[in-house]
Amino acid sequence: MSEKTDKTLDAKIRPLQDRLIVKVLDGEEKTASGLFIPDSAKEKPQQGVVVARGKGKVREDGTVQPLDLNPGDKILFGKYSGTAVKIEGEEFLIMREDDVLGVLQA
C-alpha cells in the first residue's frame, strides 16, 4: 500500500474500538493449468492487508485490550466477513478483529 493512500485514508476514516480497515487482495486471474478465469466466475477473495486499526476492545471493567494485528499484516478472513466501503474510489472492508481467521507469514 502506498504511503499516499495510508495518509489519505487516515484523514478520511478512522476505525473504532476493535475494528480494522482491510484492503482486499485481488483473486487469482488464472488457474494453475493456465486458464484465465472470467470476473463472473471468480470467488470472493478471502485475503487482505490491514491498513488501519482501532485502539482495541473495551472490556466490561473499562480497560482496553489492544489489538494483535498491525497495519501491513496480511490476513485471512471469512467469506462474508466485514462491511464493504468505498473511499476515494478504492474498496475496503471494515471488520472486527474477531472476524480474522489468521495472519499469513512471509
PDB file of N, CA and C in Angstrom:
ATOM      1  N   MET A   1       0.852  -1.168   0.000  1.00  0.00           N
ATOM      2  CA  MET A   1       0.000   0.000   0.000  1.00  0.00           C
ATOM      3  C   MET A   1       0.890   1.220   0.000  1.00  0.00           C
ATOM      4  N   SER A   2       0.576   2.168  -0.838  1.00  0.00           N
ATOM      5  CA  SER A   2       1.439   3.340  -0.945  1.00  0.00           C
ATOM      6  C   SER A   2       1.293   4.254   0.265  1.00  0.00           C
ATOM      7  N   GLU A   3       2.337   5.039   0.482  1.00  0.00           N
ATOM      8  CA  GLU A   3       2.328   5.949   1.622  1.00  0.00           C
ATOM      9  C   GLU A   3       1.221   6.992   1.464  1.00  0.00           C
ATOM     10  N   LYS A   4       0.994   7.446   0.218  1.00  0.00           N
ATOM     11  CA  LYS A   4      -0.044   8.439  -0.046  1.00  0.00           C
ATOM     12  C   LYS A   4      -1.422   7.912   0.352  1.00  0.00           C
ATOM     13  N   THR A   5      -1.716   6.663  -0.016  1.00  0.00           N
ATOM     14  CA  THR A   5      -3.018   6.082   0.305  1.00  0.00           C
ATOM     15  C   THR A   5      -3.216   6.001   1.813  1.00  0.00           C
ATOM     16  N   ASP A   6      -2.185   5.590   2.553  1.00  0.00           N
ATOM     17  CA  ASP A   6      -2.306   5.481   4.005  1.00  0.00           C
ATOM     18  C   ASP A   6      -2.639   6.832   4.624  1.00  0.00           C
ATOM     19  N   LYS A   7      -1.956   7.900   4.206  1.00  0.00           N
ATOM     20  CA  LYS A   7      -2.213   9.232   4.760  1.00  0.00           C
ATOM     21  C   LYS A   7      -3.614   9.716   4.394  1.00  0.00           C
ATOM     22  N   THR A   8      -4.021   9.477   3.142  1.00  0.00           N
ATOM     23  CA  THR A   8      -5.358   9.881   2.707  1.00  0.00           C
ATOM     24  C   THR A   8      -6.415   9.122   3.492  1.00  0.00           C
ATOM     25  N   LEU A   9      -6.209   7.826   3.676  1.00  0.00           N
ATOM     26  CA  LEU A   9      -7.168   7.003   4.398  1.00  0.00           C
ATOM     27  C   LEU A   9      -7.285   7.467   5.841  1.00  0.00           C
ATOM     28  N   ASP A  10      -6.156   7.770   6.481  1.00  0.00           N
ATOM     29  CA  ASP A  10      -6.184   8.245   7.859  1.00  0.00           C
ATOM     30  C   ASP A  10      -7.013   9.516   7.994  1.00  0.00           C
ATOM     31  N   ALA A  11      -6.939  10.387   7.000  1.00  0.00           N
ATOM     32  CA  ALA A  11      -7.670  11.644   7.060  1.00  0.00           C
ATOM     33  C   ALA A  11      -9.164  11.439   6.817  1.00  0.00           C
ATOM     34  N   LYS A  12      -9.530  10.399   6.084  1.00  0.00           N
ATOM     35  CA  LYS A  12     -10.927  10.183   5.704  1.00  0.00           C
ATOM     36  C   LYS A  12     -11.706   9.320   6.679  1.00  0.00           C
ATOM     37  N   ILE A  13     -11.064   8.317   7.279  1.00  0.00           N
ATOM     38  CA  ILE A  13     -11.793   7.395   8.146  1.00  0.00           C
ATOM     39  C   ILE A  13     -10.837   6.811   9.188  1.00  0.00           C
ATOM     40  N   ARG A  14     -11.343   6.633  10.393  1.00  0.00           N
ATOM     41  CA  ARG A  14     -10.573   6.044  11.491  1.00  0.00           C
ATOM     42  C   ARG A  14     -11.441   4.967  12.117  1.00  0.00           C
ATOM     43  N   PRO A  15     -10.978   3.710  12.144  1.00  0.00           N
ATOM     44  CA  PRO A  15     -11.784   2.641  12.735  1.00  0.00           C
ATOM     45  C   PRO A  15     -11.864   2.784  14.253  1.00  0.00           C
ATOM     46  N   LEU A  16     -12.993   2.405  14.813  1.00  0.00           N
ATOM     47  CA  LEU A  16     -13.212   2.498  16.250  1.00  0.00           C
ATOM     48  C   LEU A  16     -13.034   1.148  16.925  1.00  0.00           C
ATOM     49  N   GLN A  17     -12.659   1.183  18.184  1.00  0.00           N
ATOM     50  CA  GLN A  17     -12.522   0.026  19.066  1.00  0.00           C
ATOM     51  C   GLN A  17     -11.753  -1.120  18.413  1.00  0.00           C
ATOM     52  N   ASP A  18     -12.386  -2.299  18.270  1.00  0.00           N
ATOM     53  CA  ASP A  18     -11.667  -3.464  17.756  1.00  0.00           C
ATOM     54  C   ASP A  18     -11.890  -3.692  16.263  1.00  0.00           C
ATOM     55  N   ARG A  19     -12.129  -2.615  15.531  1.00  0.00           N
ATOM     56  CA  ARG A  19     -12.367  -2.733  14.097  1.00  0.00           C
ATOM     57  C   ARG A  19     -11.084  -2.475  13.308  1.00  0.00           C
ATOM     58  N   LEU A  20     -11.037  -3.084  12.115  1.00  0.00           N
ATOM     59  CA  LEU A  20      -9.911  -2.958  11.199  1.00  0.00           C
ATOM     60  C   LEU A  20     -10.417  -2.463   9.862  1.00  0.00           C
ATOM     61  N   ILE A  21      -9.572  -1.755   9.138  1.00  0.00           N
ATOM     62  CA  ILE A  21      -9.849  -1.437   7.741  1.00  0.00           C
ATOM     63  C   ILE A  21      -8.885  -2.286   6.928  1.00  0.00           C
ATOM     64  N   VAL A  22      -9.453  -3.073   6.005  1.00  0.00           N
ATOM     65  CA  VAL A  22      -8.676  -4.055   5.254  1.00  0.00           C
ATOM     66  C   VAL A  22      -8.805  -3.779   3.762  1.00  0.00           C
ATOM     67  N   LYS A  23      -7.665  -3.758   3.072  1.00  0.00           N
ATOM     68  CA  LYS A  23      -7.640  -3.676   1.610  1.00  0.00           C
ATOM     69  C   LYS A  23      -7.662  -5.108   1.106  1.00  0.00           C
ATOM     70  N   VAL A  24      -8.711  -5.469   0.378  1.00  0.00           N
ATOM     71  CA  VAL A  24      -8.871  -6.835  -0.115  1.00  0.00           C
ATOM     72  C   VAL A  24      -7.893  -7.064  -1.263  1.00  0.00           C
ATOM     73  N   LEU A  25      -7.187  -8.196  -1.212  1.00  0.00           N
ATOM     74  CA  LEU A  25      -6.262  -8.552  -2.289  1.00  0.00           C
ATOM     75  C   LEU A  25      -7.041  -9.204  -3.420  1.00  0.00           C
ATOM     76  N   ASP A  26      -6.656  -8.912  -4.652  1.00  0.00           N
ATOM     77  CA  ASP A  26      -7.346  -9.454  -5.828  1.00  0.00           C
ATOM     78  C   ASP A  26      -7.215 -10.960  -5.893  1.00  0.00           C
ATOM     79  N   GLY A  27      -8.259 -11.598  -6.422  1.00  0.00           N
ATOM     80  CA  GLY A  27      -8.252 -13.051  -6.595  1.00  0.00           C
ATOM     81  C   GLY A  27      -7.365 -13.454  -7.761  1.00  0.00           C
ATOM     82  N   GLU A  28      -7.190 -14.747  -7.909  1.00  0.00           N
ATOM     83  CA  GLU A  28      -6.356 -15.282  -8.984  1.00  0.00           C
ATOM     84  C   GLU A  28      -6.983 -14.970 -10.339  1.00  0.00           C
ATOM     85  N   GLU A  29      -6.151 -14.580 -11.310  1.00  0.00           N
ATOM     86  CA  GLU A  29      -6.608 -14.283 -12.662  1.00  0.00           C
ATOM     87  C   GLU A  29      -6.663 -15.544 -13.523  1.00  0.00           C
ATOM     88  N   LYS A  30      -5.811 -16.548 -13.191  1.00  0.00           N
ATOM     89  CA  LYS A  30      -5.821 -17.782 -13.980  1.00  0.00           C
ATOM     90  C   LYS A  30      -5.566 -18.977 -13.073  1.00  0.00           C
ATOM     91  N   THR A  31      -5.934 -20.133 -13.586  1.00  0.00           N
ATOM     92  CA  THR A  31      -5.775 -21.374 -12.825  1.00  0.00           C
ATOM     93  C   THR A  31      -4.331 -21.861 -12.903  1.00  0.00           C
ATOM     94  N   ALA A  32      -4.025 -22.902 -12.147  1.00  0.00           N
ATOM     95  CA  ALA A  32      -2.675 -23.485 -12.163  1.00  0.00           C
ATOM     96  C   ALA A  32      -2.323 -24.030 -13.545  1.00  0.00           C
ATOM     97  N   SER A  33      -3.324 -24.466 -14.300  1.00  0.00           N
ATOM     98  CA  SER A  33      -3.070 -25.006 -15.639  1.00  0.00           C
ATOM     99  C   SER A  33      -2.976 -23.913 -16.701  1.00  0.00           C
ATOM    100  N   GLY A  34      -3.197 -22.644 -16.314  1.00  0.00           N
ATOM    101  CA  GLY A  34      -3.020 -21.536 -17.253  1.00  0.00           C
ATOM    102  C   GLY A  34      -4.294 -20.981 -17.859  1.00  0.00           C
ATOM    103  N   LEU A  35      -5.456 -21.493 -17.463  1.00  0.00           N
ATOM    104  CA  LEU A  35      -6.720 -20.978 -17.994  1.00  0.00           C
ATOM    105  C   LEU A  35      -7.104 -19.693 -17.266  1.00  0.00           C
ATOM    106  N   PHE A  36      -7.546 -18.683 -18.022  1.00  0.00           N
ATOM    107  CA  PHE A  36      -7.971 -17.427 -17.414  1.00  0.00           C
ATOM    108  C   PHE A  36      -9.380 -17.548 -16.866  1.00  0.00           C
ATOM    109  N   ILE A  37      -9.604 -16.941 -15.688  1.00  0.00           N
ATOM    110  CA  ILE A  37     -10.896 -17.016 -15.011  1.00  0.00           C
ATOM    111  C   ILE A  37     -11.656 -15.715 -15.271  1.00  0.00           C
ATOM    112  N   PRO A  38     -12.882 -15.791 -15.838  1.00  0.00           N
ATOM    113  CA  PRO A  38     -13.649 -14.563 -16.044  1.00  0.00           C
ATOM    114  C   PRO A  38     -14.112 -13.973 -14.708  1.00  0.00           C
ATOM    115  N   ASP A  39     -14.341 -12.667 -14.673  1.00  0.00           N
ATOM    116  CA  ASP A  39     -14.751 -11.991 -13.437  1.00  0.00           C
ATOM    117  C   ASP A  39     -15.990 -12.619 -12.812  1.00  0.00           C
ATOM    118  N   SER A  40     -16.931 -13.064 -13.632  1.00  0.00           N
ATOM    119  CA  SER A  40     -18.176 -13.624 -13.100  1.00  0.00           C
ATOM    120  C   SER A  40     -17.957 -14.962 -12.388  1.00  0.00           C
ATOM    121  N   ALA A  41     -16.860 -15.647 -12.671  1.00  0.00           N
ATOM    122  CA  ALA A  41     -16.616 -16.960 -12.072  1.00  0.00           C
ATOM    123  C   ALA A  41     -15.646 -16.914 -10.898  1.00  0.00           C
ATOM    124  N   LYS A  42     -15.074 -15.755 -10.626  1.00  0.00           N
ATOM    125  CA  LYS A  42     -14.109 -15.650  -9.534  1.00  0.00           C
ATOM    126  C   LYS A  42     -14.813 -15.730  -8.194  1.00  0.00           C
ATOM    127  N   GLU A  43     -14.158 -16.387  -7.243  1.00  0.00           N
ATOM    128  CA  GLU A  43     -14.667 -16.412  -5.886  1.00  0.00           C
ATOM    129  C   GLU A  43     -14.284 -15.121  -5.185  1.00  0.00           C
ATOM    130  N   LYS A  44     -15.059 -14.761  -4.188  1.00  0.00           N
ATOM    131  CA  LYS A  44     -14.737 -13.579  -3.406  1.00  0.00           C
ATOM    132  C   LYS A  44     -13.401 -13.803  -2.700  1.00  0.00           C
ATOM    133  N   PRO A  45     -12.440 -12.898  -2.877  1.00  0.00           N
ATOM    134  CA  PRO A  45     -11.143 -13.078  -2.213  1.00  0.00           C
ATOM    135  C   PRO A  45     -11.303 -13.096  -0.700  1.00  0.00           C
ATOM    136  N   GLN A  46     -10.466 -13.887  -0.053  1.00  0.00           N
ATOM    137  CA  GLN A  46     -10.536 -14.009   1.390  1.00  0.00           C
ATOM    138  C   GLN A  46      -9.210 -13.628   2.031  1.00  0.00           C
ATOM    139  N   GLN A  47      -8.418 -12.851   1.314  1.00  0.00           N
ATOM    140  CA  GLN A  47      -7.153 -12.364   1.847  1.00  0.00           C
ATOM    141  C   GLN A  47      -7.131 -10.851   1.726  1.00  0.00           C
ATOM    142  N   GLY A  48      -6.450 -10.217   2.658  1.00  0.00           N
ATOM    143  CA  GLY A  48      -6.329  -8.776   2.609  1.00  0.00           C
ATOM    144  C   GLY A  48      -5.168  -8.291   3.445  1.00  0.00           C
ATOM    145  N   VAL A  49      -4.951  -6.984   3.380  1.00  0.00           N
ATOM    146  CA  VAL A  49      -3.886  -6.348   4.145  1.00  0.00           C
ATOM    147  C   VAL A  49      -4.526  -5.307   5.055  1.00  0.00           C
ATOM    148  N   VAL A  50      -4.169  -5.333   6.329  1.00  0.00           N
ATOM    149  CA  VAL A  50      -4.671  -4.356   7.291  1.00  0.00           C
ATOM    150  C   VAL A  50      -4.042  -3.004   6.971  1.00  0.00           C
ATOM    151  N   VAL A  51      -4.873  -1.967   6.778  1.00  0.00           N
ATOM    152  CA  VAL A  51      -4.342  -0.635   6.505  1.00  0.00           C
ATOM    153  C   VAL A  51      -4.542   0.319   7.680  1.00  0.00           C
ATOM    154  N   ALA A  52      -5.489   0.010   8.555  1.00  0.00           N
ATOM    155  CA  ALA A  52      -5.711   0.837   9.753  1.00  0.00           C
ATOM    156  C   ALA A  52      -6.418  -0.015  10.800  1.00  0.00           C
ATOM    157  N   ARG A  53      -6.266   0.386  12.062  1.00  0.00           N
ATOM    158  CA  ARG A  53      -6.908  -0.353  13.148  1.00  0.00           C
ATOM    159  C   ARG A  53      -7.364   0.599  14.232  1.00  0.00           C
ATOM    160  N   GLY A  54      -8.345   0.129  15.010  1.00  0.00           N
ATOM    161  CA  GLY A  54      -8.810   0.906  16.148  1.00  0.00           C
ATOM    162  C   GLY A  54      -7.866   0.727  17.330  1.00  0.00           C
ATOM    163  N   LYS A  55      -8.223   1.336  18.457  1.00  0.00           N
ATOM    164  CA  LYS A  55      -7.358   1.284  19.637  1.00  0.00           C
ATOM    165  C   LYS A  55      -7.451  -0.028  20.393  1.00  0.00           C
ATOM    166  N   GLY A  56      -8.577  -0.721  20.300  1.00  0.00           N
ATOM    167  CA  GLY A  56      -8.726  -2.001  20.981  1.00  0.00           C
ATOM    168  C   GLY A  56     -10.124  -2.198  21.512  1.00  0.00           C
ATOM    169  N   LYS A  57     -10.371  -3.395  21.999  1.00  0.00           N
ATOM    170  CA  LYS A  57     -11.685  -3.759  22.524  1.00  0.00           C
ATOM    171  C   LYS A  57     -11.815  -3.296  23.965  1.00  0.00           C
ATOM    172  N   VAL A  58     -12.915  -2.629  24.267  1.00  0.00           N
ATOM    173  CA  VAL A  58     -13.170  -2.161  25.625  1.00  0.00           C
ATOM    174  C   VAL A  58     -13.830  -3.298  26.405  1.00  0.00           C
ATOM    175  N   ARG A  59     -13.194  -3.701  27.477  1.00  0.00           N
ATOM    176  CA  ARG A  59     -13.716  -4.780  28.326  1.00  0.00           C
ATOM    177  C   ARG A  59     -14.790  -4.247  29.262  1.00  0.00           C
ATOM    178  N   GLU A  60     -15.468  -5.155  29.956  1.00  0.00           N
ATOM    179  CA  GLU A  60     -16.545  -4.765  30.877  1.00  0.00           C
ATOM    180  C   GLU A  60     -16.036  -3.896  32.023  1.00  0.00           C
ATOM    181  N   ASP A  61     -14.782  -4.102  32.443  1.00  0.00           N
ATOM    182  CA  ASP A  61     -14.242  -3.304  33.552  1.00  0.00           C
ATOM    183  C   ASP A  61     -13.701  -1.945  33.092  1.00  0.00           C
ATOM    184  N   GLY A  62     -13.829  -1.633  31.794  1.00  0.00           N
ATOM    185  CA  GLY A  62     -13.427  -0.330  31.273  1.00  0.00           C
ATOM    186  C   GLY A  62     -12.012  -0.273  30.721  1.00  0.00           C
ATOM    187  N   THR A  63     -11.236  -1.337  30.916  1.00  0.00           N
ATOM    188  CA  THR A  63      -9.882  -1.347  30.359  1.00  0.00           C
ATOM    189  C   THR A  63      -9.939  -1.663  28.869  1.00  0.00           C
ATOM    190  N   VAL A  64      -8.895  -1.285  28.161  1.00  0.00           N
ATOM    191  CA  VAL A  64      -8.833  -1.519  26.719  1.00  0.00           C
ATOM    192  C   VAL A  64      -7.849  -2.640  26.428  1.00  0.00           C
ATOM    193  N   GLN A  65      -8.317  -3.669  25.729  1.00  0.00           N
ATOM    194  CA  GLN A  65      -7.462  -4.769  25.304  1.00  0.00           C
ATOM    195  C   GLN A  65      -6.929  -4.413  23.921  1.00  0.00           C
ATOM    196  N   PRO A  66      -5.617  -4.173  23.784  1.00  0.00           N
ATOM    197  CA  PRO A  66      -5.066  -3.784  22.481  1.00  0.00           C
ATOM    198  C   PRO A  66      -5.231  -4.891  21.444  1.00  0.00           C
ATOM    199  N   LEU A  67      -5.246  -4.503  20.170  1.00  0.00           N
ATOM    200  CA  LEU A  67      -5.398  -5.462  19.084  1.00  0.00           C
ATOM    201  C   LEU A  67      -4.078  -6.176  18.801  1.00  0.00           C
ATOM    202  N   ASP A  68      -4.170  -7.414  18.317  1.00  0.00           N
ATOM    203  CA  ASP A  68      -2.984  -8.188  17.945  1.00  0.00           C
ATOM    204  C   ASP A  68      -2.473  -7.814  16.560  1.00  0.00           C
ATOM    205  N   LEU A  69      -3.352  -7.300  15.710  1.00  0.00           N
ATOM    206  CA  LEU A  69      -2.989  -7.008  14.326  1.00  0.00           C
ATOM    207  C   LEU A  69      -2.470  -5.586  14.177  1.00  0.00           C
ATOM    208  N   ASN A  70      -1.571  -5.421  13.203  1.00  0.00           N
ATOM    209  CA  ASN A  70      -0.973  -4.126  12.916  1.00  0.00           C
ATOM    210  C   ASN A  70      -1.143  -3.805  11.437  1.00  0.00           C
ATOM    211  N   PRO A  71      -1.126  -2.518  11.072  1.00  0.00           N
ATOM    212  CA  PRO A  71      -1.147  -2.175   9.648  1.00  0.00           C
ATOM    213  C   PRO A  71       0.005  -2.870   8.920  1.00  0.00           C
ATOM    214  N   GLY A  72      -0.307  -3.420   7.756  1.00  0.00           N
ATOM    215  CA  GLY A  72       0.678  -4.148   6.970  1.00  0.00           C
ATOM    216  C   GLY A  72       0.562  -5.655   7.094  1.00  0.00           C
ATOM    217  N   ASP A  73      -0.158  -6.150   8.122  1.00  0.00           N
ATOM    218  CA  ASP A  73      -0.340  -7.591   8.284  1.00  0.00           C
ATOM    219  C   ASP A  73      -1.231  -8.131   7.171  1.00  0.00           C
ATOM    220  N   LYS A  74      -0.810  -9.248   6.557  1.00  0.00           N
ATOM    221  CA  LYS A  74      -1.610  -9.914   5.534  1.00  0.00           C
ATOM    222  C   LYS A  74      -2.450 -10.969   6.239  1.00  0.00           C
ATOM    223  N   ILE A  75      -3.774 -10.893   6.063  1.00  0.00           N
ATOM    224  CA  ILE A  75      -4.681 -11.725   6.853  1.00  0.00           C
ATOM    225  C   ILE A  75      -5.604 -12.585   5.985  1.00  0.00           C
ATOM    226  N   LEU A  76      -6.166 -13.608   6.611  1.00  0.00           N
ATOM    227  CA  LEU A  76      -7.237 -14.422   6.044  1.00  0.00           C
ATOM    228  C   LEU A  76      -8.503 -14.122   6.826  1.00  0.00           C
ATOM    229  N   PHE A  77      -9.633 -14.028   6.133  1.00  0.00           N
ATOM    230  CA  PHE A  77     -10.903 -13.769   6.806  1.00  0.00           C
ATOM    231  C   PHE A  77     -11.997 -14.577   6.152  1.00  0.00           C
ATOM    232  N   GLY A  78     -13.125 -14.685   6.841  1.00  0.00           N
ATOM    233  CA  GLY A  78     -14.257 -15.452   6.344  1.00  0.00           C
ATOM    234  C   GLY A  78     -14.852 -14.857   5.080  1.00  0.00           C
ATOM    235  N   LYS A  79     -15.513 -15.699   4.309  1.00  0.00           N
ATOM    236  CA  LYS A  79     -16.070 -15.311   3.018  1.00  0.00           C
ATOM    237  C   LYS A  79     -17.027 -14.119   3.096  1.00  0.00           C
ATOM    238  N   TYR A  80     -17.824 -14.041   4.135  1.00  0.00           N
ATOM    239  CA  TYR A  80     -18.824 -12.972   4.232  1.00  0.00           C
ATOM    240  C   TYR A  80     -18.512 -12.006   5.374  1.00  0.00           C
ATOM    241  N   SER A  81     -17.257 -11.888   5.746  1.00  0.00           N
ATOM    242  CA  SER A  81     -16.855 -11.021   6.854  1.00  0.00           C
ATOM    243  C   SER A  81     -16.812  -9.559   6.426  1.00  0.00           C
ATOM    244  N   GLY A  82     -17.094  -8.698   7.377  1.00  0.00           N
ATOM    245  CA  GLY A  82     -16.909  -7.271   7.183  1.00  0.00           C
ATOM    246  C   GLY A  82     -17.992  -6.588   6.369  1.00  0.00           C
ATOM    247  N   THR A  83     -17.846  -5.269   6.310  1.00  0.00           N
ATOM    248  CA  THR A  83     -18.744  -4.416   5.552  1.00  0.00           C
ATOM    249  C   THR A  83     -17.929  -3.685   4.500  1.00  0.00           C
ATOM    250  N   ALA A  84     -18.340  -3.784   3.243  1.00  0.00           N
ATOM    251  CA  ALA A  84     -17.609  -3.137   2.158  1.00  0.00           C
ATOM    252  C   ALA A  84     -17.885  -1.638   2.159  1.00  0.00           C
ATOM    253  N   VAL A  85     -16.820  -0.845   2.016  1.00  0.00           N
ATOM    254  CA  VAL A  85     -16.937   0.606   1.893  1.00  0.00           C
ATOM    255  C   VAL A  85     -16.022   1.060   0.758  1.00  0.00           C
ATOM    256  N   LYS A  86     -16.384   2.179   0.140  1.00  0.00           N
ATOM    257  CA  LYS A  86     -15.580   2.740  -0.935  1.00  0.00           C
ATOM    258  C   LYS A  86     -15.067   4.095  -0.469  1.00  0.00           C
ATOM    259  N   ILE A  87     -13.742   4.280  -0.484  1.00  0.00           N
ATOM    260  CA  ILE A  87     -13.113   5.525  -0.062  1.00  0.00           C
ATOM    261  C   ILE A  87     -12.247   6.012  -1.207  1.00  0.00           C
ATOM    262  N   GLU A  88     -12.599   7.158  -1.760  1.00  0.00           N
ATOM    263  CA  GLU A  88     -11.883   7.752  -2.887  1.00  0.00           C
ATOM    264  C   GLU A  88     -11.662   6.751  -4.017  1.00  0.00           C
ATOM    265  N   GLY A  89     -12.705   5.993  -4.355  1.00  0.00           N
ATOM    266  CA  GLY A  89     -12.652   5.070  -5.474  1.00  0.00           C
ATOM    267  C   GLY A  89     -12.047   3.713  -5.173  1.00  0.00           C
ATOM    268  N   GLU A  90     -11.472   3.521  -3.990  1.00  0.00           N
ATOM    269  CA  GLU A  90     -10.901   2.232  -3.620  1.00  0.00           C
ATOM    270  C   GLU A  90     -11.848   1.512  -2.675  1.00  0.00           C
ATOM    271  N   GLU A  91     -11.914   0.188  -2.826  1.00  0.00           N
ATOM    272  CA  GLU A  91     -12.790  -0.597  -1.959  1.00  0.00           C
ATOM    273  C   GLU A  91     -12.013  -1.187  -0.790  1.00  0.00           C
ATOM    274  N   PHE A  92     -12.622  -1.102   0.391  1.00  0.00           N
ATOM    275  CA  PHE A  92     -12.057  -1.629   1.622  1.00  0.00           C
ATOM    276  C   PHE A  92     -13.141  -2.396   2.362  1.00  0.00           C
ATOM    277  N   LEU A  93     -12.735  -3.197   3.345  1.00  0.00           N
ATOM    278  CA  LEU A  93     -13.653  -3.850   4.261  1.00  0.00           C
ATOM    279  C   LEU A  93     -13.391  -3.301   5.654  1.00  0.00           C
ATOM    280  N   ILE A  94     -14.461  -3.070   6.394  1.00  0.00           N
ATOM    281  CA  ILE A  94     -14.343  -2.749   7.813  1.00  0.00           C
ATOM    282  C   ILE A  94     -14.848  -3.974   8.554  1.00  0.00           C
ATOM    283  N   MET A  95     -13.990  -4.543   9.408  1.00  0.00           N
ATOM    284  CA  MET A  95     -14.363  -5.753  10.132  1.00  0.00           C
ATOM    285  C   MET A  95     -13.791  -5.736  11.540  1.00  0.00           C
ATOM    286  N   ARG A  96     -14.362  -6.553  12.380  1.00  0.00           N
ATOM    287  CA  ARG A  96     -13.847  -6.718  13.741  1.00  0.00           C
ATOM    288  C   ARG A  96     -12.664  -7.679  13.702  1.00  0.00           C
ATOM    289  N   GLU A  97     -11.774  -7.520  14.679  1.00  0.00           N
ATOM    290  CA  GLU A  97     -10.615  -8.408  14.751  1.00  0.00           C
ATOM    291  C   GLU A  97     -11.066  -9.861  14.925  1.00  0.00           C
ATOM    292  N   ASP A  98     -12.205 -10.092  15.578  1.00  0.00           N
ATOM    293  CA  ASP A  98     -12.730 -11.443  15.775  1.00  0.00           C
ATOM    294  C   ASP A  98     -13.036 -12.152  14.450  1.00  0.00           C
ATOM    295  N   ASP A  99     -13.274 -11.377  13.366  1.00  0.00           N
ATOM    296  CA  ASP A  99     -13.584 -11.969  12.052  1.00  0.00           C
ATOM    297  C   ASP A  99     -12.344 -12.491  11.335  1.00  0.00           C
ATOM    298  N   VAL A 100     -11.161 -12.147  11.821  1.00  0.00           N
ATOM    299  CA  VAL A 100      -9.921 -12.571  11.181  1.00  0.00           C
ATOM    300  C   VAL A 100      -9.612 -14.006  11.602  1.00  0.00           C
ATOM    301  N   LEU A 101      -9.340 -14.844  10.604  1.00  0.00           N
ATOM    302  CA  LEU A 101      -9.072 -16.262  10.858  1.00  0.00           C
ATOM    303  C   LEU A 101      -7.588 -16.516  11.134  1.00  0.00           C
ATOM    304  N   GLY A 102      -6.709 -15.726  10.538  1.00  0.00           N
ATOM    305  CA  GLY A 102      -5.285 -15.932  10.737  1.00  0.00           C
ATOM    306  C   GLY A 102      -4.458 -14.896  10.026  1.00  0.00           C
ATOM    307  N   VAL A 103      -3.172 -14.872  10.372  1.00  0.00           N
ATOM    308  CA  VAL A 103      -2.203 -13.965   9.752  1.00  0.00           C
ATOM    309  C   VAL A 103      -1.274 -14.806   8.890  1.00  0.00           C
ATOM    310  N   LEU A 104      -1.080 -14.378   7.636  1.00  0.00           N
ATOM    311  CA  LEU A 104      -0.180 -15.092   6.741  1.00  0.00           C
ATOM    312  C   LEU A 104       1.254 -14.667   7.019  1.00  0.00           C
ATOM    313  N   GLN A 105       2.119 -15.637   7.225  1.00  0.00           N
ATOM    314  CA  GLN A 105       3.526 -15.363   7.487  1.00  0.00           C
ATOM    315  C   GLN A 105       4.273 -15.242   6.170  1.00  0.00           C
ATOM    316  N   ALA A 106       5.257 -14.364   6.124  1.00  0.00           N
ATOM    317  CA  ALA A 106       6.040 -14.160   4.889  1.00  0.00           C
ATOM    318  C   ALA A 106       7.007 -15.273   4.629  1.00  0.00           C
TER     319      ALA A 106
END
